[in-house]
Amino acid sequence: MADATGALHHEFDGHNYSLRLTLGGIAKLQGRHGDDLGGLLSGKYDSDEGKGQKIPPFGIMIDIVAESLVKGENLPEEDARDLADDMLSADLGLFQQVLASAFPDLRKGTGQGNRKAPKAKG
């Protein structure tokens, strides 16, 4: 479950973890993996529809969850990466939940693109 700060609360191995992916984290990931994060942001990889890439970018998925653990739990990167690997091995859809929490307006269908532009002063 995500809260108002964009944090996803996820129970794993008897502990409740806070996973938080912010724009700063996404920018860091884009610097490593390209602007589209291997097709994950644009939907070129779509596990629900079976379209696009047939093999998901596992390294990017681990990095997404690890980055959210660094921010949400204040874990060192190496520890976050190990934990992310274990979490994703148990629940492959976790990275999608983290991404959805990072973009709450898009999840609700109320993103900035749906707002009317302000009227120009005449």
mmCIF file of C-alpha atoms in Angstrom, residues 12 62 82-94:
data_model
loop_
_atom_site.group_PDB
_atom_site.id
_atom_site.type_symbol
_atom_site.label_atom_id
_atom_site.label_comp_id
_atom_site.label_asym_id
_atom_site.label_seq_id
_atom_site.Cartn_x
_atom_site.Cartn_y
_atom_site.Cartn_z
ATOM 1 C CA PHE A 12 8.855 -9.215 3.501
ATOM 2 C CA ILE A 62 16.487 -4.782 -9.082
ATOM 3 C CA ASP A 82 20.807 -7.623 -1.838
ATOM 4 C CA LEU A 83 17.429 -7.076 -0.197
ATOM 5 C CA ALA A 84 15.869 -5.952 -3.505
ATOM 6 C CA ASP A 85 17.116 -9.145 -5.159
ATOM 7 C CA ASP A 86 15.487 -11.268 -2.452
ATOM 8 C CA MET A 87 12.246 -9.268 -2.518
ATOM 9 C CA LEU A 88 11.931 -9.502 -6.307
ATOM 10 C CA SER A 89 12.714 -13.199 -6.270
ATOM 11 C CA ALA A 90 9.701 -13.620 -3.981
ATOM 12 C CA ASP A 91 7.426 -11.130 -5.803
ATOM 13 C CA LEU A 92 8.404 -10.174 -9.360
ATOM 14 C CA GLY A 93 5.590 -7.595 -9.586
ATOM 15 C CA LEU A 94 7.069 -5.503 -6.761
#
